[in-house]
CSV table of C-alpha atoms and ligand atoms in Angstrom, one decimal:
chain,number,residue,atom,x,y,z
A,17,UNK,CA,-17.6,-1.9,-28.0
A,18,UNK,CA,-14.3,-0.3,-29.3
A,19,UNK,CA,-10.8,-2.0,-28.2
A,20,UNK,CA,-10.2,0.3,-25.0
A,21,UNK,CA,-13.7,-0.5,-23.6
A,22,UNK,CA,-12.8,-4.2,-23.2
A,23,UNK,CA,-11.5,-4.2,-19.8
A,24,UNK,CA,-7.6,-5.3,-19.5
A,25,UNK,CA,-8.6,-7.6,-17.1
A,26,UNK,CA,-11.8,-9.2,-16.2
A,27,UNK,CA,-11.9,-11.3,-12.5
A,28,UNK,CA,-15.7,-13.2,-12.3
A,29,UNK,CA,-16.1,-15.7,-9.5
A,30,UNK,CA,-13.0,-15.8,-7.8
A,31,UNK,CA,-12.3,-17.4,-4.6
A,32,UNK,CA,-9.6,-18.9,-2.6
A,33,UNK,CA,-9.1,-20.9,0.0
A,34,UNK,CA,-5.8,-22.1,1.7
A,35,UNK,CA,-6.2,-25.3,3.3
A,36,UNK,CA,-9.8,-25.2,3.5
A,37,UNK,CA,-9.9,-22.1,5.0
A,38,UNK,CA,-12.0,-19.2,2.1
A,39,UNK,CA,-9.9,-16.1,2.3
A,40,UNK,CA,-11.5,-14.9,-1.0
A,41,UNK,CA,-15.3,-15.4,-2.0
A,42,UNK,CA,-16.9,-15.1,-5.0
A,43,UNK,CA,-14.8,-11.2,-6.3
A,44,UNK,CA,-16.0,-10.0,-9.6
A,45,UNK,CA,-13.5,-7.3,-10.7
A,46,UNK,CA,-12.9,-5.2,-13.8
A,47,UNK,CA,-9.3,-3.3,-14.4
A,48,UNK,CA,-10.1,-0.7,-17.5
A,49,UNK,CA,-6.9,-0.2,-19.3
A,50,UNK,CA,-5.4,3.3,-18.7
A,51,UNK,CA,-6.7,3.5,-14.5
A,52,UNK,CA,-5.2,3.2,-11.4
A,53,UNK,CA,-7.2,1.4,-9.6
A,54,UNK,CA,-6.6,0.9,-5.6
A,55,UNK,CA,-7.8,-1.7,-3.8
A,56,UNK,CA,-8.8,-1.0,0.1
A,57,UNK,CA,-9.4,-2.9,2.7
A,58,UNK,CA,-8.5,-3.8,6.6
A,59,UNK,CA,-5.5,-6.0,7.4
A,60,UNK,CA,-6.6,-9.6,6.1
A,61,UNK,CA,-9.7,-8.5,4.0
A,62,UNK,CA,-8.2,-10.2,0.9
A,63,UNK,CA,-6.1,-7.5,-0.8
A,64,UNK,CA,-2.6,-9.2,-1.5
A,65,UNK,CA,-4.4,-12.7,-2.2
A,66,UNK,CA,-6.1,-11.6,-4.9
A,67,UNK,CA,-3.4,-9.4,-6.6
A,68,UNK,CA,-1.4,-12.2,-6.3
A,69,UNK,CA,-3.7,-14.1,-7.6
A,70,UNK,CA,-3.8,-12.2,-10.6
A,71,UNK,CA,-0.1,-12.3,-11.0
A,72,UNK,CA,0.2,-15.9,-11.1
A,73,UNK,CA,1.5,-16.6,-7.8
A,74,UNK,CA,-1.2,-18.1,-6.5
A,75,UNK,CA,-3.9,-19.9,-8.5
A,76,UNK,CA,-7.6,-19.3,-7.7
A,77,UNK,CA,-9.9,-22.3,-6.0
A,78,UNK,CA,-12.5,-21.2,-8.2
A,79,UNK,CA,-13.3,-18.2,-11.1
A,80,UNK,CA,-12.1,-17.0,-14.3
A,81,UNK,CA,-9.6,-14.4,-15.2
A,82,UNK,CA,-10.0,-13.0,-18.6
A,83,UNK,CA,-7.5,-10.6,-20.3
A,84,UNK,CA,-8.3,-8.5,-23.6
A,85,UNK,CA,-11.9,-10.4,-23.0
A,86,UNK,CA,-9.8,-13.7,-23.6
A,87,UNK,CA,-10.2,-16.4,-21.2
A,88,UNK,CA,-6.1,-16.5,-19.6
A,89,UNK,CA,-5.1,-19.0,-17.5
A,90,UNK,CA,-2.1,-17.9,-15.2
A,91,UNK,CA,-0.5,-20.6,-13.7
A,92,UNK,CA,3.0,-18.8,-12.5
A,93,UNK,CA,4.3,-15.2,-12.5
A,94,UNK,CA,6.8,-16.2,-15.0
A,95,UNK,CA,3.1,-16.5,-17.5
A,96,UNK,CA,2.1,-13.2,-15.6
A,97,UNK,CA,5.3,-12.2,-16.8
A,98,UNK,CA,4.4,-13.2,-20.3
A,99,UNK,CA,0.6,-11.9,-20.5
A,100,UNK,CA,2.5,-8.0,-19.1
A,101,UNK,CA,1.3,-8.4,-15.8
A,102,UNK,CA,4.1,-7.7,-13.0
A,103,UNK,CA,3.6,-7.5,-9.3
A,104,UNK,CA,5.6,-5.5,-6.9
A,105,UNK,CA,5.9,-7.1,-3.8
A,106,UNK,CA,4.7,-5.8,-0.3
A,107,UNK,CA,8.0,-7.2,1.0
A,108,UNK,CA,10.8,-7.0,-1.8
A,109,UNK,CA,12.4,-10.3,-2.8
A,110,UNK,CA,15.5,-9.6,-4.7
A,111,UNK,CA,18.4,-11.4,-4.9
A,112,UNK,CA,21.1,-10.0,-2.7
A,113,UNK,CA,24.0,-11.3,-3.7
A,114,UNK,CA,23.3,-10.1,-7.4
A,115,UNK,CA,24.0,-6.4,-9.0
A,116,UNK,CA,21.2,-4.0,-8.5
A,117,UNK,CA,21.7,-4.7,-12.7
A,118,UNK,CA,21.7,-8.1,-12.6
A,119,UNK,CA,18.1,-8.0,-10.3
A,120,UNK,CA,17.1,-5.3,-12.8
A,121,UNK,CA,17.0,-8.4,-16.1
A,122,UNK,CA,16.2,-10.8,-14.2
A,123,UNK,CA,13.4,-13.7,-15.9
A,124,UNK,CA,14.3,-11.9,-19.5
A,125,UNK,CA,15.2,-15.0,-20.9
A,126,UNK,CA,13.3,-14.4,-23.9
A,127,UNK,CA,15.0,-12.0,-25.5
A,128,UNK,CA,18.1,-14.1,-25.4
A,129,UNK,CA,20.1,-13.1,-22.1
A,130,UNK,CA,20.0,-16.0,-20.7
A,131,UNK,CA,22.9,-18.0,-22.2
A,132,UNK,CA,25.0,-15.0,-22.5
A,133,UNK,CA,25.0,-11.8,-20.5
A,134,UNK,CA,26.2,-8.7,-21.9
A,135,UNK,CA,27.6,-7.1,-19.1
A,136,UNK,CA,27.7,-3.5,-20.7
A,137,UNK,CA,25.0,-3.3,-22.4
A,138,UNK,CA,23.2,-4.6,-19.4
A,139,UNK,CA,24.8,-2.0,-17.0
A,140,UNK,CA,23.7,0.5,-19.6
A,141,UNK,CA,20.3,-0.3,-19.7
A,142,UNK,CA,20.1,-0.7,-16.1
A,143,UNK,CA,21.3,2.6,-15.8
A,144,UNK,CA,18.6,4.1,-17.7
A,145,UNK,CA,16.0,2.6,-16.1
A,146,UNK,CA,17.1,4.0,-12.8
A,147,UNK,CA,17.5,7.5,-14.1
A,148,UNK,CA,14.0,7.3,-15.8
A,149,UNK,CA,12.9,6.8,-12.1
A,150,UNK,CA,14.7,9.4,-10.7
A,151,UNK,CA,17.0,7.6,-8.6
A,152,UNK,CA,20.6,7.6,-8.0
A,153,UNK,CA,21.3,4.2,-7.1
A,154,UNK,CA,25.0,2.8,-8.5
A,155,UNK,CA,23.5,-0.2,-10.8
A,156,UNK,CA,27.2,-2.0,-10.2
A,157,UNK,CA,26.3,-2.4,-6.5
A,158,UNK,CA,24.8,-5.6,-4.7
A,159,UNK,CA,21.2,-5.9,-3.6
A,160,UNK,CA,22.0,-6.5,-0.5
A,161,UNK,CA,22.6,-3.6,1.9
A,162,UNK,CA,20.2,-1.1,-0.3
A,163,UNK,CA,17.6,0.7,1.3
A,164,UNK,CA,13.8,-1.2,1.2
A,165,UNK,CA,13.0,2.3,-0.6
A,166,UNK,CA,16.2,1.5,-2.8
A,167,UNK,CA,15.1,-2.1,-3.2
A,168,UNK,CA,11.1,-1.2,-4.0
A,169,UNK,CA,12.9,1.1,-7.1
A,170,UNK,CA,14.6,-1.5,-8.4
A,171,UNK,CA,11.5,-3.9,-8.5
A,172,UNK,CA,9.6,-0.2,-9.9
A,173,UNK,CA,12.3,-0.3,-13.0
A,174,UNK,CA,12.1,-3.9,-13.7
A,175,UNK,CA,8.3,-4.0,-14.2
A,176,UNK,CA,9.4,-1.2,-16.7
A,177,UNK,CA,11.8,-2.7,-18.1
A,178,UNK,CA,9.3,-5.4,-18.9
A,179,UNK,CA,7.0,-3.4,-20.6
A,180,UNK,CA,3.8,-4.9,-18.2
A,181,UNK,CA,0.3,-3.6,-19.3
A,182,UNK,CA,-0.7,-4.0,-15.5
A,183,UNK,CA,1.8,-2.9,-12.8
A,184,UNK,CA,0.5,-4.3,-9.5
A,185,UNK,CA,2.0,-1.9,-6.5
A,186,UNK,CA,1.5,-3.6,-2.8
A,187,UNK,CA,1.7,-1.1,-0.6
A,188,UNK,CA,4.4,0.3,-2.3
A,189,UNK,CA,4.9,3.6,-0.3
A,190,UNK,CA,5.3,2.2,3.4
A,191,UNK,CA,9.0,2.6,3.5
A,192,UNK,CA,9.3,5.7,1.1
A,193,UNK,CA,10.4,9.0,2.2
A,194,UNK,CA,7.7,12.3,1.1
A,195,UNK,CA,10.0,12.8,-1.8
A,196,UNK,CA,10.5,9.1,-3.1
A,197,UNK,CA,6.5,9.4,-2.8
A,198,UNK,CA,6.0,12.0,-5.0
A,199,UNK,CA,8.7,10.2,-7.7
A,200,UNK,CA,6.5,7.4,-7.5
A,201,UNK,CA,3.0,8.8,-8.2
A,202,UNK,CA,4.6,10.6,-11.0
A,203,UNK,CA,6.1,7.6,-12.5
A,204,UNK,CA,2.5,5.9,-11.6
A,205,UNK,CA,0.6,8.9,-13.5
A,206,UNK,CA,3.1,8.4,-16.5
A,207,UNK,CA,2.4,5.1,-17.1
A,208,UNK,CA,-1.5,5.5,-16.7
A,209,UNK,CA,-1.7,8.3,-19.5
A,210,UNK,CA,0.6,5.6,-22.2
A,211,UNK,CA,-2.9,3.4,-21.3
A,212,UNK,CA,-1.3,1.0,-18.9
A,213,UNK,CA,-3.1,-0.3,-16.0
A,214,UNK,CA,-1.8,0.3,-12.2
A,215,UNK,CA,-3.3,-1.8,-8.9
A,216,UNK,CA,-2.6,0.7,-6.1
A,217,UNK,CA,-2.6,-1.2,-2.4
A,218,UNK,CA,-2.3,1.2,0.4
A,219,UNK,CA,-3.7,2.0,3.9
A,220,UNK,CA,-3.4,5.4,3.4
A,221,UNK,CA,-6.4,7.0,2.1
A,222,UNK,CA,-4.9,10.3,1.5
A,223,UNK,CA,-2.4,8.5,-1.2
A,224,UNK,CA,-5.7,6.8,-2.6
A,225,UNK,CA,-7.5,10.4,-3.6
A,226,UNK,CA,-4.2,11.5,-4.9
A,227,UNK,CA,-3.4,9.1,-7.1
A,228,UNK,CA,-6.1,6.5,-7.9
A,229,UNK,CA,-9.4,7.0,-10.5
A,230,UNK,CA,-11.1,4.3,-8.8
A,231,UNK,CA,-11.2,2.3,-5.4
A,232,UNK,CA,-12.7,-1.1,-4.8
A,233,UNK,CA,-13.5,-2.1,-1.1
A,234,UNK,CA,-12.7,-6.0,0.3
A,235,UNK,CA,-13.6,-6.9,3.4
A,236,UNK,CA,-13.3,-10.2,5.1
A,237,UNK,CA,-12.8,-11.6,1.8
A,238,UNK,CA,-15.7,-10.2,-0.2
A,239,UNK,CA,-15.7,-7.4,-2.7
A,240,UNK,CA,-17.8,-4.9,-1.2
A,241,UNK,CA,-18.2,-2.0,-3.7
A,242,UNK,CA,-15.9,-0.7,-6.9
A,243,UNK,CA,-16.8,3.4,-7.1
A,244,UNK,CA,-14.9,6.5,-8.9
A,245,UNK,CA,-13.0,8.0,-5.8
A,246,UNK,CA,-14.3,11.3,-6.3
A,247,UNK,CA,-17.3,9.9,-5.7
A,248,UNK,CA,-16.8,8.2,-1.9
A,249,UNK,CA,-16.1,10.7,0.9
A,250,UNK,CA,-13.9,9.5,3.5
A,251,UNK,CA,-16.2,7.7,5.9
A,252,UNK,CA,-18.2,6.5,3.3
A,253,UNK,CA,-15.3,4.4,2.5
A,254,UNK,CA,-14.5,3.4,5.9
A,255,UNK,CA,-18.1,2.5,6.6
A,256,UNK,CA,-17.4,0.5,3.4
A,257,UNK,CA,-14.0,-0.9,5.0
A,258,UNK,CA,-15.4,-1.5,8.5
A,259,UNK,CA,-18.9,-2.4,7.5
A,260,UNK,CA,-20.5,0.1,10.0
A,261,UNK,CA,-19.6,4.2,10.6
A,262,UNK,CA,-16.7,4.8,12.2
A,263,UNK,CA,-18.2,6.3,15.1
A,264,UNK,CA,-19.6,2.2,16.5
A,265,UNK,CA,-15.6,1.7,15.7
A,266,UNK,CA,-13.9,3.5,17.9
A,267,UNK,CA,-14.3,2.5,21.3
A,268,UNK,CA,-13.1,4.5,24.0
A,269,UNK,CA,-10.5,2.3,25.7
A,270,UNK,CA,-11.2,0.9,29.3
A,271,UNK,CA,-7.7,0.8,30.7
A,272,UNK,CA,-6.9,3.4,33.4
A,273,UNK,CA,-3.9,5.8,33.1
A,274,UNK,CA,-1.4,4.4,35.7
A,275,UNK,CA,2.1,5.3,36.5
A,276,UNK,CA,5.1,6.3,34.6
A,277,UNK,CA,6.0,2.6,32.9
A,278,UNK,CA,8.8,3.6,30.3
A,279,UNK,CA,10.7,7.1,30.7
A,280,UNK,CA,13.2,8.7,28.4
A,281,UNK,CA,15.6,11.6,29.6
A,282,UNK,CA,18.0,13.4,27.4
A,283,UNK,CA,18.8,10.6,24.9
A,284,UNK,CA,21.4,11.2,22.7
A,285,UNK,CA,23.1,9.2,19.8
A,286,UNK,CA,25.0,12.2,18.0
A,287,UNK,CA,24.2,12.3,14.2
A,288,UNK,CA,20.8,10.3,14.5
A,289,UNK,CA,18.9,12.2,17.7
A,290,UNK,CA,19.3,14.4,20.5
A,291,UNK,CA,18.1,15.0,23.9
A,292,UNK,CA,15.0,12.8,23.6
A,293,UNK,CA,12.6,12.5,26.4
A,294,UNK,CA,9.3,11.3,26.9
A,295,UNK,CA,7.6,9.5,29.2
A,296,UNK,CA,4.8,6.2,28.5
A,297,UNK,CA,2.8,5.6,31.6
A,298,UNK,CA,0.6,2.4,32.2
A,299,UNK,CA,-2.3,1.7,30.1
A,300,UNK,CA,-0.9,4.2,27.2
A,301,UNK,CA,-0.4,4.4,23.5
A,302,UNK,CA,2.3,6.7,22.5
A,303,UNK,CA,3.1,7.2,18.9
A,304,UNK,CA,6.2,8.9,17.8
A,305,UNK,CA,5.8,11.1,14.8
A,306,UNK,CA,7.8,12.5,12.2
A,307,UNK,CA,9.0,12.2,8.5
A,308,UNK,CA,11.3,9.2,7.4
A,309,UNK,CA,15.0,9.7,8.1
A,310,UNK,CA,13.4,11.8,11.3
A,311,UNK,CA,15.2,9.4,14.0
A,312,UNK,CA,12.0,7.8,15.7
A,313,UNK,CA,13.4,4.0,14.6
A,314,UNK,CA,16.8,5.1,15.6
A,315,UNK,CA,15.7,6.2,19.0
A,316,UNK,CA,13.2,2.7,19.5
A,317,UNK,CA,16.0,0.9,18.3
A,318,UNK,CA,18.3,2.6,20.8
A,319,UNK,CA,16.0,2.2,24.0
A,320,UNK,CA,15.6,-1.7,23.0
A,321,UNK,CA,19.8,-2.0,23.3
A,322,UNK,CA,20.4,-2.3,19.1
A,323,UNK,CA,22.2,0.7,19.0
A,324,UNK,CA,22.4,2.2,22.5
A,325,UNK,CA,22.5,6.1,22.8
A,326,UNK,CA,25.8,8.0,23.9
A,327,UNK,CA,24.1,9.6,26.9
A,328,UNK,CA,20.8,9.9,28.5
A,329,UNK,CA,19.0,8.0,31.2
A,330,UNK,CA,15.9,5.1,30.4
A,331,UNK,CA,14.0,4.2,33.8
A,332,UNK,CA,11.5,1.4,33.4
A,333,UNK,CA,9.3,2.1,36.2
A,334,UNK,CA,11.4,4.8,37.9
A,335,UNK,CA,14.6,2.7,38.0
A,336,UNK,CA,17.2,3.2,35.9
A,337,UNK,CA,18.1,0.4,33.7
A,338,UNK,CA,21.6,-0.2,31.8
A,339,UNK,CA,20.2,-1.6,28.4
A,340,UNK,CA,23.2,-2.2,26.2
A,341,UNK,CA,22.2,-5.2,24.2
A,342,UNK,CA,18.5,-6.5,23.3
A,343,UNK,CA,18.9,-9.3,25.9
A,344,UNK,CA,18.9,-6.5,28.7
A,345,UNK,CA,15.4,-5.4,27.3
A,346,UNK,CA,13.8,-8.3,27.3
A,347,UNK,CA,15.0,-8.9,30.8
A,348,UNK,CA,13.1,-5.4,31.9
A,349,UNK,CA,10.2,-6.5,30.2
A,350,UNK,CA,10.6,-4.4,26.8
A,351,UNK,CA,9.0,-6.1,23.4
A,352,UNK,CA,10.5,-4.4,20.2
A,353,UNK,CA,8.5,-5.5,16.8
A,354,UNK,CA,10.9,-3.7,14.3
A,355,UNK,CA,10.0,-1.8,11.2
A,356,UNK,CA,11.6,-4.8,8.5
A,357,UNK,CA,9.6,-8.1,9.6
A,358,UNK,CA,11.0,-9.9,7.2
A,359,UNK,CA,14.7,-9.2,7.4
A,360,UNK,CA,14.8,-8.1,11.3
A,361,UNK,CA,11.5,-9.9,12.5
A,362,UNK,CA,11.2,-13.1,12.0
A,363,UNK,CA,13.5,-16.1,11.5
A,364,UNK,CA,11.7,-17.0,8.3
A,365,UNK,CA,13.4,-20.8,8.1
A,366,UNK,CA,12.6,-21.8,11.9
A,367,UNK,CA,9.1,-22.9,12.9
A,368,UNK,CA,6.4,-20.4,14.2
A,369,UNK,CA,6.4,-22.5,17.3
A,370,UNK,CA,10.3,-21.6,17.3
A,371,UNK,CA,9.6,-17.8,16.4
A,372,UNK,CA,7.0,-17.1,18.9
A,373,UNK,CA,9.4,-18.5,21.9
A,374,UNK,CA,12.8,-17.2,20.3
A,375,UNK,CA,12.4,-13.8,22.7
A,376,UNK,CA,12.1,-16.2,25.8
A,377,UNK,CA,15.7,-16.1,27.5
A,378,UNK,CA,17.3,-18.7,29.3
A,379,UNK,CA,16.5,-22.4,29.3
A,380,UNK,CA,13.7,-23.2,30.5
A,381,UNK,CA,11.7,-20.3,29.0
A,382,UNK,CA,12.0,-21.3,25.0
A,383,UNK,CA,11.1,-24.7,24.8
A,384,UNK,CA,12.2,-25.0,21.9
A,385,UNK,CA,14.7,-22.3,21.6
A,386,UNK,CA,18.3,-23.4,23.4
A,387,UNK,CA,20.0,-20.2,24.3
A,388,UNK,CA,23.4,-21.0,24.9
A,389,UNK,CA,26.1,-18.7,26.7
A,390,UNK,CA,27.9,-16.2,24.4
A,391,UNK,CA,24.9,-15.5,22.6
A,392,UNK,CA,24.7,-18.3,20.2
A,393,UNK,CA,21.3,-20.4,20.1
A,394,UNK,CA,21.2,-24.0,19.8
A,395,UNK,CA,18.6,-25.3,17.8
A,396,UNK,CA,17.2,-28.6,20.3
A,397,UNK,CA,15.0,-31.1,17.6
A,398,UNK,CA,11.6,-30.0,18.4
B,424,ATP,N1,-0.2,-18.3,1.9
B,424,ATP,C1,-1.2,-18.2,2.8
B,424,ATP,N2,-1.6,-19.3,3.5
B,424,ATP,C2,-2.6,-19.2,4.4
B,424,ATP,N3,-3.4,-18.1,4.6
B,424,ATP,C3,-3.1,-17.0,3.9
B,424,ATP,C4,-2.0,-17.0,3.0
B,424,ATP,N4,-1.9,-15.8,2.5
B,424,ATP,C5,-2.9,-15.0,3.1
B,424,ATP,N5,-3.6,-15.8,3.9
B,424,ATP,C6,-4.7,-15.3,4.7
B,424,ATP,O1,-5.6,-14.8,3.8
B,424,ATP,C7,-6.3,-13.6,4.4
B,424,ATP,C8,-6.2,-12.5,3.5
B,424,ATP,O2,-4.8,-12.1,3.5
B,424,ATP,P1,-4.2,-10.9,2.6
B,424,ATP,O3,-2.8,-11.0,2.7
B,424,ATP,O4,-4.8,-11.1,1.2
B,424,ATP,O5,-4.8,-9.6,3.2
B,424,ATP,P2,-4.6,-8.1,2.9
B,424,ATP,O6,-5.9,-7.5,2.6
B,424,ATP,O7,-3.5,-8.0,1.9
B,424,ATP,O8,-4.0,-7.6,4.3
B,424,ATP,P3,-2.9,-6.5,4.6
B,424,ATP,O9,-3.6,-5.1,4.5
B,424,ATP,O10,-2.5,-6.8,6.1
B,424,ATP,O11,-1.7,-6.7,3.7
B,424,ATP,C9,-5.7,-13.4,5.8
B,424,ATP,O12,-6.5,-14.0,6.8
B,424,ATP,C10,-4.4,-14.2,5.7
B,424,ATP,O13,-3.9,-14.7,6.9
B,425,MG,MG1,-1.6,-7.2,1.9
């Protein structure tokens, strides 16, 4: 068997459980060097576990990696780091009060930045990274503030800047733009022909043909199939996903059409959208389509009182409503579960028992939650 037939990476057995509960069972996975490989798989199937798995931020309850056909035991992503293996998160964590140059070195302490930082040179190389991805981002600039497109580049150039053999993407194109998409797979397709090795997560199955040579199926925490992509049609890989066709699936939905519950009329925020109406009866789904940048958050967030439009009438069934603040919503009986959980929906250091009642106004609906007047919550020892 020559060198390049050795897989880069060989997963046998792996499982994992957290607190007793098997999220992964028994995966046995080879990553050929030079392949982008995507992994598929409904929400919860196993996915992120076992990429993260393989980058060293979790540690499996049971199996063997094996990199280069050497046994490798990765105990933390700073070994990951180490062995060339990087993985971009499905959430960014950066550090927002650092440089977009300083977030771009970070963990190179090896090559002997970490006692003394050459701010030029570092600015400099910084630089290039970003213009080897095509981006215009001013490398002087915090973290914080960036776009989570911005912020996904910056982890993109650092896993360059690191050299990694395999580059493990997490769903790496939900908040792009078309454009930034297209940057990305080209970047992605660069790095596969030098012979590195690229883990695509995505939902999107059209991204998956584009880009990937081959596609392995999880579901509920089992490895399911790994095939050439040109090989699967499309419901043959959500038979694979689902477990049965698509057609047992889809259920037609019980709920009668009712009256007008949510209706929009003439919304206008000028700059972001104009003269928006639309009506959501009882009992309806209604998605709002377009391309990034195209206003649908900006309208959502402007019917849920985060940024309320200039003109334009919302009736929640058939009454007009003044909604100038989120509090007003919540009073009409509007939910809004915005587009950054991690920055906008969750409070990540209070409890889940805490974040579940937090949208519960006044006193006696939280619990645990103390709204107090002017808008300031009291945190009451749960
Ligand atoms: N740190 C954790 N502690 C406990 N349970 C976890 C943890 N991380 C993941 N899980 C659980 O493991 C299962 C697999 O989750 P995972 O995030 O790997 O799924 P996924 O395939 O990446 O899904 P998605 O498409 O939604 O990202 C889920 O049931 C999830 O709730
Ligand atoms: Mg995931």
């Amino acid at each position: 068997m020559s060198d390049s037939d050795v897989p880069l990476i060989s997963a046998r057995g792996i499982s994992k459980s957290f607190a007793g509960v098997s999220v992964l069972r028994d995966v046995d996975l080879d990553l050929k060097k030079g392949e982008i490989h995507a992994l598929l798989g409904e929400n919860g199937a196993g996915k992120s576990t076992f990429a993260k798995i393989i980058a060293g931020v979790h540690r499996p309850t049971r199996g063997t990696l094996s990199l280069n056909g050497q046994t490798v035991e990765i105990a933390n992503p700073l070994a990951a780091q180490k062995l060339g293996i990087t993985l971009i998160h499905q959430e960014p964590i950066s550090f927002p009060d650092l440089s977009v140059a300083e977030n771009l070195v970070l963990g190179r302490g090896e090559d002997g930045w970490f006692n003394r930082v050459p701010w030029a040179e570092m600015t400099r190389e910084a630089r290039r990274q970003m213009d080897q991805l095509g981006v215009a981002i001013d490398v002087t600039r915090p973290m914080r503030g960036l776009s989570i497109a911005d912020q996904q580049m910056v982890e993109i150039g650092r896993a360059l800047a690191s050299d990694s053999r395999l580059i493990i993407m997490d769903e790496p194109t939900a908040p792009l733009t078309p454009r930034e998409v297209e940057t990305l797979f080209g970047i992605a397709r660069r790095l596969r022909d030098e012979g590195r090795t690229i883990i695509f997560i995505s939902h999107r199955l059209e991204e998956v043909r584009a880009l990937c040579d081959r596609v392995t199926i999880f579901r509920d925490g089992n490895k399911i199939s790994t095939d050439p992509i040109d090989s699967l049609a499309d419901t043959d890989i959500i038979r694979l996903m689902i477990g049965r066709p698509l057609k047992e699936y889809m259920h037609k939905h019980n709920a009668s059409i009712g009256e007008v519950a949510l209706e929009v009329e003439g919304l206008t925020l000028p700059g972001r959208f104009q003269d928006i109406s639309f009506k959501v009866r009882h009992g309806e789904i209604v998605g709002l389509g377009g391309l990034v940048g195209a206003g649908r958050t900006e309208v959502a967030c402007a019917i849920f009182g985060i940024q309320p439009a200039e003109s334009g009438v919302v009736r929640v069934n058939g009454a007009p409503v003044d909604i100038r603040q989120p509090h007003d919503a919540i009073a009409h009986g509007l939910a809004f579960v915005p587009e950054d959980r991690a920055v906008s929906g969750i409070f990540r250091t209070l409890s889940v028992e805490q974040n579940i009642t937090a949208a519960i106004p006044g006193e006696n609906g939280g619990g645990k939650l103390d709204h107090g007047s002017g808008g300031i919550v009291r945190l009451r020892a749960a």
